[in-house]
Amino acid sequence: MIIRSETPADIEALSALITRAFATAKVASGTEAAVVTRLRADGGLMLSRLAEAEGRLLGQIAASPATIGGQGGWACIGPLAVAPEAQGQGIGSALLRDALEILAARG
């Protein structure tokens, strides 16, 4: 498995993956893919990282800027999506570690 940044060629498959990943989640709103699409369109994604193996998209994590207590410099992480058939294999944990390392390096 590799973890990499999204490219424009990934966008359609990412939306489908996010929708599938949240389809049976108890706390899903059904708008998760649309949220990422809007953030991307507005330039609001600090990062969007993908997990893939053998050319197959397995998961995605996004982060966007956040203000907490009136102070910027924070990141809101989410959504974190893993294909239903790949859940429980540590992919989400790997994506989260990767995102945290990148965000920490940026300060």
PDB file of C-alpha atoms in Angstrom:
ATOM      1  CA  MET A   1       0.000   0.000   0.000  1.00  0.00           C
ATOM      2  CA  ILE A   2       1.156   3.507  -0.775  1.00  0.00           C
ATOM      3  CA  ILE A   3      -0.152   6.801   0.575  1.00  0.00           C
ATOM      4  CA  ARG A   4       0.016   9.802  -1.718  1.00  0.00           C
ATOM      5  CA  SER A   5      -1.607  13.151  -2.422  1.00  0.00           C
ATOM      6  CA  GLU A   6      -4.691  13.255  -4.610  1.00  0.00           C
ATOM      7  CA  THR A   7      -4.447  14.354  -8.226  1.00  0.00           C
ATOM      8  CA  PRO A   8      -7.184  15.762 -10.468  1.00  0.00           C
ATOM      9  CA  ALA A   9      -7.481  12.317 -12.067  1.00  0.00           C
ATOM     10  CA  ASP A  10      -8.535  10.880  -8.671  1.00  0.00           C
ATOM     11  CA  ILE A  11     -11.463  13.188  -7.939  1.00  0.00           C
ATOM     12  CA  GLU A  12     -14.324  11.163  -9.427  1.00  0.00           C
ATOM     13  CA  ALA A  13     -13.124   7.910  -7.841  1.00  0.00           C
ATOM     14  CA  LEU A  14     -12.602   9.697  -4.513  1.00  0.00           C
ATOM     15  CA  SER A  15     -16.176  10.926  -4.430  1.00  0.00           C
ATOM     16  CA  ALA A  16     -17.437   7.413  -5.116  1.00  0.00           C
ATOM     17  CA  LEU A  17     -15.153   5.953  -2.450  1.00  0.00           C
ATOM     18  CA  ILE A  18     -16.273   8.456   0.206  1.00  0.00           C
ATOM     19  CA  THR A  19     -19.935   7.806  -0.606  1.00  0.00           C
ATOM     20  CA  ARG A  20     -19.455   4.011  -0.383  1.00  0.00           C
ATOM     21  CA  ALA A  21     -17.438   4.269   2.833  1.00  0.00           C
ATOM     22  CA  PHE A  22     -20.149   6.259   4.604  1.00  0.00           C
ATOM     23  CA  ALA A  23     -23.161   4.454   3.101  1.00  0.00           C
ATOM     24  CA  THR A  24     -23.726   2.285   6.177  1.00  0.00           C
ATOM     25  CA  ALA A  25     -22.138   4.493   8.860  1.00  0.00           C
ATOM     26  CA  LYS A  26     -24.471   5.270  11.745  1.00  0.00           C
ATOM     27  CA  VAL A  27     -23.433   8.921  11.866  1.00  0.00           C
ATOM     28  CA  ALA A  28     -23.261   9.648   8.135  1.00  0.00           C
ATOM     29  CA  SER A  29     -25.140  12.578   6.664  1.00  0.00           C
ATOM     30  CA  GLY A  30     -24.764  11.477   3.053  1.00  0.00           C
ATOM     31  CA  THR A  31     -23.016  14.760   2.249  1.00  0.00           C
ATOM     32  CA  GLU A  32     -19.435  13.709   3.044  1.00  0.00           C
ATOM     33  CA  ALA A  33     -18.288  13.544  -0.586  1.00  0.00           C
ATOM     34  CA  ALA A  34     -19.983  16.873  -1.340  1.00  0.00           C
ATOM     35  CA  VAL A  35     -18.181  18.503   1.596  1.00  0.00           C
ATOM     36  CA  VAL A  36     -14.798  17.453   0.196  1.00  0.00           C
ATOM     37  CA  THR A  37     -15.845  18.625  -3.276  1.00  0.00           C
ATOM     38  CA  ARG A  38     -16.833  22.056  -1.911  1.00  0.00           C
ATOM     39  CA  LEU A  39     -13.633  22.381   0.115  1.00  0.00           C
ATOM     40  CA  ARG A  40     -11.557  21.481  -2.933  1.00  0.00           C
ATOM     41  CA  ALA A  41     -13.443  23.961  -5.148  1.00  0.00           C
ATOM     42  CA  ASP A  42     -13.021  26.750  -2.571  1.00  0.00           C
ATOM     43  CA  GLY A  43      -9.312  26.045  -2.057  1.00  0.00           C
ATOM     44  CA  GLY A  44     -10.067  24.900   1.473  1.00  0.00           C
ATOM     45  CA  LEU A  45      -8.216  21.587   1.490  1.00  0.00           C
ATOM     46  CA  MET A  46      -4.906  21.692   3.361  1.00  0.00           C
ATOM     47  CA  LEU A  47      -4.351  18.124   2.291  1.00  0.00           C
ATOM     48  CA  SER A  48      -6.097  15.194   0.703  1.00  0.00           C
ATOM     49  CA  ARG A  49      -4.188  11.931   0.955  1.00  0.00           C
ATOM     50  CA  LEU A  50      -5.062   8.599  -0.624  1.00  0.00           C
ATOM     51  CA  ALA A  51      -4.214   5.030   0.187  1.00  0.00           C
ATOM     52  CA  GLU A  52      -3.977   2.694  -2.776  1.00  0.00           C
ATOM     53  CA  ALA A  53      -2.707  -0.766  -3.553  1.00  0.00           C
ATOM     54  CA  GLU A  54      -2.194  -2.284  -6.978  1.00  0.00           C
ATOM     55  CA  GLY A  55      -3.848   0.759  -8.554  1.00  0.00           C
ATOM     56  CA  ARG A  56      -6.978   0.361  -6.414  1.00  0.00           C
ATOM     57  CA  LEU A  57      -8.136   3.248  -4.249  1.00  0.00           C
ATOM     58  CA  LEU A  58      -8.588   2.031  -0.658  1.00  0.00           C
ATOM     59  CA  GLY A  59      -9.027   5.169   1.434  1.00  0.00           C
ATOM     60  CA  GLN A  60      -8.806   8.935   1.744  1.00  0.00           C
ATOM     61  CA  ILE A  61      -8.298  11.547   4.447  1.00  0.00           C
ATOM     62  CA  ALA A  62      -8.778  15.291   4.155  1.00  0.00           C
ATOM     63  CA  ALA A  63      -7.856  18.252   6.325  1.00  0.00           C
ATOM     64  CA  SER A  64      -8.948  21.865   6.145  1.00  0.00           C
ATOM     65  CA  PRO A  65      -7.964  25.012   8.063  1.00  0.00           C
ATOM     66  CA  ALA A  66      -9.801  25.650  11.317  1.00  0.00           C
ATOM     67  CA  THR A  67     -10.046  28.447  13.863  1.00  0.00           C
ATOM     68  CA  ILE A  68     -10.354  27.436  17.510  1.00  0.00           C
ATOM     69  CA  GLY A  69     -10.961  29.977  20.254  1.00  0.00           C
ATOM     70  CA  GLY A  70     -10.415  32.762  17.750  1.00  0.00           C
ATOM     71  CA  GLN A  71      -6.987  31.471  16.780  1.00  0.00           C
ATOM     72  CA  GLY A  72      -6.076  30.107  13.375  1.00  0.00           C
ATOM     73  CA  GLY A  73      -3.337  27.647  12.658  1.00  0.00           C
ATOM     74  CA  TRP A  74      -5.423  24.578  13.414  1.00  0.00           C
ATOM     75  CA  ALA A  75      -6.633  21.847  11.101  1.00  0.00           C
ATOM     76  CA  CYS A  76      -9.924  20.017  10.988  1.00  0.00           C
ATOM     77  CA  ILE A  77      -9.355  16.439   9.874  1.00  0.00           C
ATOM     78  CA  GLY A  78     -12.113  14.685   8.025  1.00  0.00           C
ATOM     79  CA  PRO A  79     -13.623  12.931   6.467  1.00  0.00           C
ATOM     80  CA  LEU A  80     -11.578   9.788   6.815  1.00  0.00           C
ATOM     81  CA  ALA A  81     -12.967   7.188   4.436  1.00  0.00           C
ATOM     82  CA  VAL A  82     -11.963   3.582   3.829  1.00  0.00           C
ATOM     83  CA  ALA A  83     -13.582   1.343   1.234  1.00  0.00           C
ATOM     84  CA  PRO A  84     -15.982  -1.047   2.997  1.00  0.00           C
ATOM     85  CA  GLU A  85     -14.109  -4.122   1.750  1.00  0.00           C
ATOM     86  CA  ALA A  86     -10.825  -2.725   3.110  1.00  0.00           C
ATOM     87  CA  GLN A  87     -12.026  -1.646   6.562  1.00  0.00           C
ATOM     88  CA  GLY A  88     -10.426  -3.228   9.609  1.00  0.00           C
ATOM     89  CA  GLN A  89      -7.015  -3.583   7.942  1.00  0.00           C
ATOM     90  CA  GLY A  90      -5.302  -0.522   9.452  1.00  0.00           C
ATOM     91  CA  ILE A  91      -5.731   1.697   6.396  1.00  0.00           C
ATOM     92  CA  GLY A  92      -7.582   4.425   8.267  1.00  0.00           C
ATOM     93  CA  SER A  93      -4.940   4.424  11.004  1.00  0.00           C
ATOM     94  CA  ALA A  94      -2.172   4.688   8.408  1.00  0.00           C
ATOM     95  CA  LEU A  95      -3.921   7.593   6.685  1.00  0.00           C
ATOM     96  CA  LEU A  96      -4.410   9.395  10.003  1.00  0.00           C
ATOM     97  CA  ARG A  97      -0.738   8.954  10.982  1.00  0.00           C
ATOM     98  CA  ASP A  98       0.332  10.229   7.567  1.00  0.00           C
ATOM     99  CA  ALA A  99      -1.914  13.294   7.779  1.00  0.00           C
ATOM    100  CA  LEU A 100      -0.774  14.121  11.320  1.00  0.00           C
ATOM    101  CA  GLU A 101       2.895  13.868  10.316  1.00  0.00           C
ATOM    102  CA  ILE A 102       2.363  16.229   7.372  1.00  0.00           C
ATOM    103  CA  LEU A 103       0.363  18.725   9.407  1.00  0.00           C
ATOM    104  CA  ALA A 104       2.896  18.683  12.249  1.00  0.00           C
ATOM    105  CA  ALA A 105       5.742  19.274   9.794  1.00  0.00           C
ATOM    106  CA  ARG A 106       3.919  22.320   8.458  1.00  0.00           C
ATOM    107  CA  GLY A 107       3.645  23.727  11.984  1.00  0.00           C
TER     108      GLY A 107
END
